[in-house]
XYZ file of N, CA and C in Angstrom:
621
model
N -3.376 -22.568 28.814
C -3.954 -21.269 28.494
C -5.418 -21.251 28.903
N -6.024 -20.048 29.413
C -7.536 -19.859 29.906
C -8.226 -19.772 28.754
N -9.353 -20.825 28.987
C -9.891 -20.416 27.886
C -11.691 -19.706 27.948
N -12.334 -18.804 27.043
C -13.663 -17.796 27.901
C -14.741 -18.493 27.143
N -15.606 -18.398 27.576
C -16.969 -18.753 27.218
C -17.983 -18.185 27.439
N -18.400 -17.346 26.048
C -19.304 -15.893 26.444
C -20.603 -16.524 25.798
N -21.886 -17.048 27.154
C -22.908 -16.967 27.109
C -23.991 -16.096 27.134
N -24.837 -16.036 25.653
C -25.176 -14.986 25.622
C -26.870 -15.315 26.089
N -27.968 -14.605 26.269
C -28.941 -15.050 26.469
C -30.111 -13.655 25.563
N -29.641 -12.986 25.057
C -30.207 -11.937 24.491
C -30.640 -12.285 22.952
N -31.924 -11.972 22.245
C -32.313 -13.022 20.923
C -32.249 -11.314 20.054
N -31.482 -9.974 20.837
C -31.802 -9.019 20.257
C -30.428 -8.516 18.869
N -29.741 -9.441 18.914
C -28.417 -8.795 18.128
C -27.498 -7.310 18.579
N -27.871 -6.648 17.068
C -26.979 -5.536 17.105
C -28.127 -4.442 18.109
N -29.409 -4.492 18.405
C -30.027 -3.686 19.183
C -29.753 -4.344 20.694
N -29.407 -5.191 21.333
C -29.252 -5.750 22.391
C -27.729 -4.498 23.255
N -28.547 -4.211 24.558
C -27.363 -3.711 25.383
C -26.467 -4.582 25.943
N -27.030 -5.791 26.682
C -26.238 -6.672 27.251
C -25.104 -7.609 26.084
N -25.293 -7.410 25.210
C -24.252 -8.049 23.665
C -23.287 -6.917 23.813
N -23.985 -5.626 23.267
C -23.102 -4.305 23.373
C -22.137 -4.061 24.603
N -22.158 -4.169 25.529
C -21.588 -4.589 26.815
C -20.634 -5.616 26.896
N -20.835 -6.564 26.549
C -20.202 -8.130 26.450
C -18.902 -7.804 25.760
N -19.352 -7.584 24.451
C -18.528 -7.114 23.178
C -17.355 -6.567 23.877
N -17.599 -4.917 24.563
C -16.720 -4.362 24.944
C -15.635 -5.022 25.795
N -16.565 -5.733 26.849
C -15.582 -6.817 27.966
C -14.894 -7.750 26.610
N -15.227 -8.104 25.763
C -14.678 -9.480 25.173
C -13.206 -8.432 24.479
N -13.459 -7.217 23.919
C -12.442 -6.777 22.574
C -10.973 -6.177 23.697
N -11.368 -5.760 25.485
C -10.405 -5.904 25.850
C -10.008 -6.876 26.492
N -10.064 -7.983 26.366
C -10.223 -9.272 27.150
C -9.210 -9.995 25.877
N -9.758 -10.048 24.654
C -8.691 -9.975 23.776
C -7.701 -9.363 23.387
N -7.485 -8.435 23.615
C -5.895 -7.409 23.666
C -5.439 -8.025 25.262
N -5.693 -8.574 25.901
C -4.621 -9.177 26.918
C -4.108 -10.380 26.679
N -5.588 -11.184 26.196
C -5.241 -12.593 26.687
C -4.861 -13.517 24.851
N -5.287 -12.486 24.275
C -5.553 -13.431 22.443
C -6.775 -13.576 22.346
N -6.811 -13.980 21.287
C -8.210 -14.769 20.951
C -8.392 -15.764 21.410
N -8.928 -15.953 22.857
C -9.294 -17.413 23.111
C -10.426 -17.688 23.252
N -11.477 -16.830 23.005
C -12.798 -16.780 22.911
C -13.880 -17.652 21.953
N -14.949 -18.168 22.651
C -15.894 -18.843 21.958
C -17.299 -18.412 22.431
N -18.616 -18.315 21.419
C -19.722 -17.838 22.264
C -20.547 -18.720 22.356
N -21.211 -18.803 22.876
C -22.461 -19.312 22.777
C -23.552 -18.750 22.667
N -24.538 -18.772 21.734
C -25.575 -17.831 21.366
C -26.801 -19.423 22.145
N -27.381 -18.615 23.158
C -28.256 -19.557 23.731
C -29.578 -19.865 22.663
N -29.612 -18.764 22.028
C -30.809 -18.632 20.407
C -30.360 -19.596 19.125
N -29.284 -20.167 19.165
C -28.863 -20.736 18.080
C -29.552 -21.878 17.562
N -30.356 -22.528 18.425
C -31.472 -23.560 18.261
C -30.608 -24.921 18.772
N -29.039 -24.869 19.230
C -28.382 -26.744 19.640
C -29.427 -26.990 21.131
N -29.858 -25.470 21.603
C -29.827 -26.013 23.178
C -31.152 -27.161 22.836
N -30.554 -28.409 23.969
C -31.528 -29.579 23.654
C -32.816 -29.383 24.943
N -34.154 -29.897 24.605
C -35.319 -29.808 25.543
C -34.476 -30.608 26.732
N -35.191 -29.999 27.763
C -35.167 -30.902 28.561
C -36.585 -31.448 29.799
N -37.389 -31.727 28.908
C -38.368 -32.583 29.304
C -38.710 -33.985 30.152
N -39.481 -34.478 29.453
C -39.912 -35.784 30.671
C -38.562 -36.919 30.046
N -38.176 -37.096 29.379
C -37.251 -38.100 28.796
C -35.736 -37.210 30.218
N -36.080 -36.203 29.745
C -34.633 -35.954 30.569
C -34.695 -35.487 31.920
N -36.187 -35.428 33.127
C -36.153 -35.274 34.208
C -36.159 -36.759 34.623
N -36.732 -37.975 33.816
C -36.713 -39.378 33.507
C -35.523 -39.904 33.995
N -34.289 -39.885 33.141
C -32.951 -39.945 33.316
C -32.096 -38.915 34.662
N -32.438 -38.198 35.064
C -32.144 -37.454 36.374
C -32.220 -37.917 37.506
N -33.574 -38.614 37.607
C -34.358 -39.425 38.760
C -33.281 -41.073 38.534
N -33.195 -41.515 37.474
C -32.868 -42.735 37.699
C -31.343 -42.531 37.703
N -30.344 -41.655 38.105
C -29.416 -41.269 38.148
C -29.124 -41.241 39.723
N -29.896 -39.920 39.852
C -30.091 -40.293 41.215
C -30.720 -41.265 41.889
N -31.269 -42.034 41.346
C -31.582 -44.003 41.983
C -30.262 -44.688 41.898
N -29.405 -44.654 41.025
C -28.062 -45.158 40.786
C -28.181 -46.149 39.716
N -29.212 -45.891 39.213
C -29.438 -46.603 37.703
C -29.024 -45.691 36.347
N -28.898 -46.770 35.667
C -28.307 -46.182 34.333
C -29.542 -46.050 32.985
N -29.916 -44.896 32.699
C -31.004 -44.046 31.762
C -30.657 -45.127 30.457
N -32.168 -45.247 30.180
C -32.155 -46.063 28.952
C -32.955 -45.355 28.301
N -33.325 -46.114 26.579
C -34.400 -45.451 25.614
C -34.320 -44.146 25.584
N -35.048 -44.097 25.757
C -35.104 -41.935 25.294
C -34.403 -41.364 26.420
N -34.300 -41.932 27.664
C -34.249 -41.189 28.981
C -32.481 -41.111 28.438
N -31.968 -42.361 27.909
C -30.449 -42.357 27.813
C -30.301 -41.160 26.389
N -30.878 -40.956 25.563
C -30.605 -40.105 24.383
C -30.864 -38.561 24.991
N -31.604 -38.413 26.154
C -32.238 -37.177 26.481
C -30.751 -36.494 27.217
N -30.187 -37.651 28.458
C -28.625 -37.519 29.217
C -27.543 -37.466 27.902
N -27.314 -37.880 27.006
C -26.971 -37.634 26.205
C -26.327 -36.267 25.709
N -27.342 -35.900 24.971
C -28.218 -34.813 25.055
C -27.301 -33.700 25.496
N -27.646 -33.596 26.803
C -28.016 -32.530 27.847
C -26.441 -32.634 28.277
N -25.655 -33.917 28.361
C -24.096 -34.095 28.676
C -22.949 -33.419 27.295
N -23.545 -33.554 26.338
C -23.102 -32.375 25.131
C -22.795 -31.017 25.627
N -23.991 -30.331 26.325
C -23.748 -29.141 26.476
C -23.045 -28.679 27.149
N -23.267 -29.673 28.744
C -21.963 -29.548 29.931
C -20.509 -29.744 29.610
N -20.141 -30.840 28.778
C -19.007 -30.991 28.433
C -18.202 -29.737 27.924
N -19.334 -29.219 26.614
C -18.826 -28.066 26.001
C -18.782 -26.491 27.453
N -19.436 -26.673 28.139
C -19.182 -25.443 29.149
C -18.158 -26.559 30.056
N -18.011 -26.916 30.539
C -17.036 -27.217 31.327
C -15.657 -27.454 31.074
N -15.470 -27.935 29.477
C -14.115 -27.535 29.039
C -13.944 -26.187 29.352
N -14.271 -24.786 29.900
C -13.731 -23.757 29.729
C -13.643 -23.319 31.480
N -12.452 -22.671 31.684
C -12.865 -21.786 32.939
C -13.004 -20.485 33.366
N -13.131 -19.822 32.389
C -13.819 -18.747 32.470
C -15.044 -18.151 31.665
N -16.216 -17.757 32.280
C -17.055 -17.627 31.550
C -17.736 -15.795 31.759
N -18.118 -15.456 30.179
C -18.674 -14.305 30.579
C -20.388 -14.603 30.015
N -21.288 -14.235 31.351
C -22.908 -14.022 31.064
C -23.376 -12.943 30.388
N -24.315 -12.606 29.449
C -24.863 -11.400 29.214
C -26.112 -11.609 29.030
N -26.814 -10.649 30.025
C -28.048 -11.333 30.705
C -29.235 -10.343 30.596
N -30.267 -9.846 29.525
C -31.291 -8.917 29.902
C -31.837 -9.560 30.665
N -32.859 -8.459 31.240
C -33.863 -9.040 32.494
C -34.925 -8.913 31.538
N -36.051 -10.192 32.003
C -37.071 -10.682 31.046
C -37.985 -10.487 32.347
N -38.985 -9.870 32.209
C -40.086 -10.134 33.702
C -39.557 -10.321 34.923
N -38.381 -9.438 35.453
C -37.652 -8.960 36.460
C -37.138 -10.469 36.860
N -36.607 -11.632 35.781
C -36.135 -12.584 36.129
C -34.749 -12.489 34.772
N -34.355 -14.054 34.689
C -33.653 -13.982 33.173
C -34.492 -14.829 32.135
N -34.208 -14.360 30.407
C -34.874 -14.992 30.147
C -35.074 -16.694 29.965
N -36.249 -17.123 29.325
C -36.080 -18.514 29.482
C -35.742 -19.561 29.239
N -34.555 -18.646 28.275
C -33.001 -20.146 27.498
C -32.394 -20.007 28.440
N -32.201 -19.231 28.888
C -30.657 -19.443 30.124
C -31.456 -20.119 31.098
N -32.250 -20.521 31.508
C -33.196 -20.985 32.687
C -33.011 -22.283 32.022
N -33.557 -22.752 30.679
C -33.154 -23.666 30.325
C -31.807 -24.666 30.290
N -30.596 -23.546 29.974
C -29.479 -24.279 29.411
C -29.182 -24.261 31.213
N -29.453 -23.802 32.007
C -29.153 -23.980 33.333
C -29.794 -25.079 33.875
N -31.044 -25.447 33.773
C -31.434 -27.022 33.557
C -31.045 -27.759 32.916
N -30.755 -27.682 32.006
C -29.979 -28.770 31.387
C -28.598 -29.493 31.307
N -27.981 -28.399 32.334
C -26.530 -28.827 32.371
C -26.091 -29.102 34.385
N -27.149 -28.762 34.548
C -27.420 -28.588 36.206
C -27.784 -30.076 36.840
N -27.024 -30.856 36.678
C -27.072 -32.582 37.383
C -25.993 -32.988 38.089
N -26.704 -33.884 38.789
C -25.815 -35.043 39.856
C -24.411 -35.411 38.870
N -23.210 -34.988 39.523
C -22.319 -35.888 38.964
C -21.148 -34.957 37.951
N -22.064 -33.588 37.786
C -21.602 -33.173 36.890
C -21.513 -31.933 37.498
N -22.220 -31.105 37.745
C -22.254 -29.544 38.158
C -22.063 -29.744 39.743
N -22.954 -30.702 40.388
C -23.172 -30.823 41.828
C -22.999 -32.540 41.974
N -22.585 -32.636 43.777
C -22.782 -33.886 44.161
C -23.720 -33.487 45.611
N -24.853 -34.415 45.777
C -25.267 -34.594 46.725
C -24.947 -35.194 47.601
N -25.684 -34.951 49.187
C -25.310 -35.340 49.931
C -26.869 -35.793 50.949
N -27.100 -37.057 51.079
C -28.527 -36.587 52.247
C -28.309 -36.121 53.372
N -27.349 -36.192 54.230
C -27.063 -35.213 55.179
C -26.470 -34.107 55.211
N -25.614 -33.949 54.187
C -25.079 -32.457 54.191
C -25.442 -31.824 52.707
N -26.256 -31.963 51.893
C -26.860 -31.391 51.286
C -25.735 -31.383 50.121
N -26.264 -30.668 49.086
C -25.335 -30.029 47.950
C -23.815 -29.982 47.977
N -23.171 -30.040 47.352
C -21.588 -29.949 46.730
C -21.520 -29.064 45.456
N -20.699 -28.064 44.990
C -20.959 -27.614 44.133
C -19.345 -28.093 43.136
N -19.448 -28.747 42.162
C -18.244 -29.285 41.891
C -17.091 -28.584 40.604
N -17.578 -27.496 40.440
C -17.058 -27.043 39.227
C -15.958 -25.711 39.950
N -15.145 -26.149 40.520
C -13.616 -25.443 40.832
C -12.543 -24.981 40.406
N -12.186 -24.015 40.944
C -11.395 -23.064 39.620
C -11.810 -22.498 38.604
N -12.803 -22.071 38.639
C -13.322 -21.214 37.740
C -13.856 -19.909 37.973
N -13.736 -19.102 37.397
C -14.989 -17.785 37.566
C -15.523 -17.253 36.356
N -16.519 -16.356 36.555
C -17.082 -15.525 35.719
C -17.482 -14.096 35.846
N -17.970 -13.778 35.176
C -18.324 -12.469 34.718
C -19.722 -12.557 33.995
N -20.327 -11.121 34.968
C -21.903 -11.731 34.626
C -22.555 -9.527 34.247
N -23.025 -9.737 32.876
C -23.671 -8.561 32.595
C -24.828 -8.587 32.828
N -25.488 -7.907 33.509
C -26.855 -7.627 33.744
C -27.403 -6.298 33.309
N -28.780 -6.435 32.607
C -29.186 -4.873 31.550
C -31.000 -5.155 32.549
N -31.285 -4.130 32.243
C -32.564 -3.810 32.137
C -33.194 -2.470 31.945
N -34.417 -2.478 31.470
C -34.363 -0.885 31.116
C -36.105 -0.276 31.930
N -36.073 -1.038 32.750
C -37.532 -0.699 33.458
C -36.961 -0.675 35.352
N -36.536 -1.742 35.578
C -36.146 -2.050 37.058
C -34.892 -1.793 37.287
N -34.368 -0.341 38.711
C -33.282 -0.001 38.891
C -33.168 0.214 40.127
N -31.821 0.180 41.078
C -31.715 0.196 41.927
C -32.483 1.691 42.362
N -32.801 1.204 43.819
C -34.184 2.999 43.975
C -34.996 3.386 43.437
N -35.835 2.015 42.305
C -36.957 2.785 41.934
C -38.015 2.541 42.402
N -39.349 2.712 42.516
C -40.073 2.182 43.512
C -40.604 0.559 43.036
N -41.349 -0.434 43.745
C -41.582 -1.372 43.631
C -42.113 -1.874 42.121
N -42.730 -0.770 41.812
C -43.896 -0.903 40.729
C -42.894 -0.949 39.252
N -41.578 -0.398 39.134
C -40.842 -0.729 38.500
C -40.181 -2.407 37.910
N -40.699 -3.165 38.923
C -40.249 -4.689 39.109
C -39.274 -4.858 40.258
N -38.907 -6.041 40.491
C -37.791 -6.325 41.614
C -36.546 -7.198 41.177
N -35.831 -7.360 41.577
C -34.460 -7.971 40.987
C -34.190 -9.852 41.335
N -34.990 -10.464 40.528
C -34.912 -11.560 40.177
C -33.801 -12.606 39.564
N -33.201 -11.031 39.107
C -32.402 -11.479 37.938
C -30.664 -12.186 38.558
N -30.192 -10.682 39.361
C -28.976 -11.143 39.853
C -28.485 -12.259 41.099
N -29.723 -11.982 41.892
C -29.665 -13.043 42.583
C -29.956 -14.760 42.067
N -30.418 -14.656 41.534
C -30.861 -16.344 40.968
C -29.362 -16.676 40.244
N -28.398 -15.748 39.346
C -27.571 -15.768 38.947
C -26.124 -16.272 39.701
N -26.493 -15.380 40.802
C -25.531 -15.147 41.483
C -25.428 -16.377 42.536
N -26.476 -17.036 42.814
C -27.003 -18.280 44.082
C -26.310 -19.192 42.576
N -27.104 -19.635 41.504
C -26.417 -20.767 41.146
C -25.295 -20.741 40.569
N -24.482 -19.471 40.163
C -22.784 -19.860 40.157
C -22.103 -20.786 41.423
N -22.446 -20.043 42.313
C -21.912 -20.559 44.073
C -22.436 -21.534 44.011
N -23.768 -22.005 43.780
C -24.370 -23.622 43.824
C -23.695 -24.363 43.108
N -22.724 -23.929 42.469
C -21.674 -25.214 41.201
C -20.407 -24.778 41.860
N -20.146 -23.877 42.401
C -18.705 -23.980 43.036
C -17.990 -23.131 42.699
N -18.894 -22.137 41.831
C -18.163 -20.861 41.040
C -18.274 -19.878 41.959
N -17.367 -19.379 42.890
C -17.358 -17.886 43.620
C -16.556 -16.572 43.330
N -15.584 -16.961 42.250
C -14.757 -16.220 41.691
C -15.932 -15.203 40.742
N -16.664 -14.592 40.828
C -17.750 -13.805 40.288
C -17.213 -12.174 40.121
N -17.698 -11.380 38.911
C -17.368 -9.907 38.800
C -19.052 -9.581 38.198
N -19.330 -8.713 38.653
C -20.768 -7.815 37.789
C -20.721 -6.846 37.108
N -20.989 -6.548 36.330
C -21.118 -5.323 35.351
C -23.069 -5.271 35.146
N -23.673 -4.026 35.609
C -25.112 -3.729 35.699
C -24.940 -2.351 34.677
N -25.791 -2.141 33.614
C -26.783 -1.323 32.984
C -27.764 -1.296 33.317
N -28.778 -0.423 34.023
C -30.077 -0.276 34.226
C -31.050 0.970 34.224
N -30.747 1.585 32.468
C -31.383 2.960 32.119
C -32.715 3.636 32.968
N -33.217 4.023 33.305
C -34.342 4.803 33.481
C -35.466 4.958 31.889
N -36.177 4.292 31.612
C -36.962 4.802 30.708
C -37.394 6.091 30.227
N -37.719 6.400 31.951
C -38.051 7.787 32.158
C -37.504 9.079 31.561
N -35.711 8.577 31.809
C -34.886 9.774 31.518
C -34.814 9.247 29.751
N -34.434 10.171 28.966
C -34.328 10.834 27.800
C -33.107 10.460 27.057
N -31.891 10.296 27.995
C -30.450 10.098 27.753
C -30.184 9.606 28.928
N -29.936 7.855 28.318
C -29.613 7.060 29.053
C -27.668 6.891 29.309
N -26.748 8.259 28.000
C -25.861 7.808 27.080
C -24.198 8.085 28.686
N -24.914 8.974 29.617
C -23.232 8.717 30.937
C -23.991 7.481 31.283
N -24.830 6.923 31.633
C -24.807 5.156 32.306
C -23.936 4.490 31.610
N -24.338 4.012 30.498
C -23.999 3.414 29.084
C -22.487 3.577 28.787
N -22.096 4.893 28.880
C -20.246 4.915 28.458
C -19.501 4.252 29.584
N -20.648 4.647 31.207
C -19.914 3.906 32.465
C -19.918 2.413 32.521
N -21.054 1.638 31.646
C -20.992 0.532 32.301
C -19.905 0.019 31.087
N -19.563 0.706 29.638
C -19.098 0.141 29.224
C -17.275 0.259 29.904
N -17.174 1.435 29.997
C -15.672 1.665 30.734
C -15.529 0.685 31.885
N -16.679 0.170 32.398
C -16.502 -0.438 33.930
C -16.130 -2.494 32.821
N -16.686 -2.568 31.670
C -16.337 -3.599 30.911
C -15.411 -3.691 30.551
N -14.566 -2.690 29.799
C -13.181 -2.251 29.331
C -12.371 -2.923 30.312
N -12.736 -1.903 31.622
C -11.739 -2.424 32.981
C -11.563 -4.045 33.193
N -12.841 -4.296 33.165
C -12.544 -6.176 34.093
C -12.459 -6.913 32.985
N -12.424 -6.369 31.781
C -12.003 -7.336 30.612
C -10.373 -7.401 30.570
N -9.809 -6.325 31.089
C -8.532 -6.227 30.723
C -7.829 -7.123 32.242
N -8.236 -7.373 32.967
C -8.015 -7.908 34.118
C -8.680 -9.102 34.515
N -9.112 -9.832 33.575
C -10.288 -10.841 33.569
C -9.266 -12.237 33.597
């Protein structure tokens, strides 16, 4: 049986669009498939640092040495979290845009689970391997300042591309998008909002 893994990256709750969004993909995603759902709230406080103990252990990984002292508690660590995302193969993102990028737990838990051996294998001549196959996801993207056609001064889109490069950098190409991106400007944001959720409805039920 498939099982989903809805990463969330939003610290806003019941005011959050990209949750509100998610939700919808998840409640028909469950009328197809069951309850096979688990979330991950990137705010929950497990995600572990990943600092000098654990860029420490990275380097001597890639030397072909084995992480000791802190460097081994830091891999540790950081192999907790991968395990728990990689038991699953399907995953859904819900992603506000933070300073026309994402914010900086998911940047995190994407460092932290982003190593030799595990997500990727290197190569010195042919570069990268992305090793996580058979899988896809589903990725919500919100913002309420930067939209397709607005002028520069609005921000630029940081967000989907960085998203979208490191799924494919692990081997994930099986990808679907769902975008909210209100106008401040306008007054009634509420036909975007019913569309992006109907456009959630849809690929939840087909997910």
């Amino acid at each position: 049986m498939s099982r989903l893994l809805h990463i969330s990256a939003s610290p806003r709750g019941a005011a959050s669009e990209s949750l509100a969004i998610a939700g919808t993909f998840l409640d028909a995603y469950r009328d197809v498939h069951g309850d096979v759902v688990d979330h991950f709230d990137l705010w929950d406080g497990t995600l572990p640092a990943f600092g000098p103990a654990g860029a420490g252990a990275k380097m001597a990984v890639f030397a072909g040495e084995d992480p000791s002292g802190e460097q081994a508690a830091a891999w540790r660590a950081a192999r907790a979290v991968f395990d728990r995302f990689a038991s699953y193969d399907r995953y859904l993102f819900s992603v506000p845009m933070w300073n026309s990028g994402i914010p900086y737990v998911l940047k995190q838990f994407i460092d932290v689970i982003s190593q030799p051996g595990w997500v990727f294998r290197f190569d010195p001549e042919k570069g990268y391997t992305g090793l996580l196959h058979g899988k896809k996801a589903a990725v919500v993207c919100t913002s309420a300042v930067y939209g397709d056609g607005r002028p520069p001064a609005f921000g630029r889109d940081h967000q989907v591309p960085f998203l979208d490069g490191w799924l494919r950098w692990t081997g994930i190409t099986d990808i679907a998008g769902i975008e909210f991106r209100p106008n401040l400007a306008v007054a009634d944001a509420g036909a975007g909002r019913r569309a992006a959720h109907a456009e959630a409805r849809e690929l939840g039920k087909r997910f």
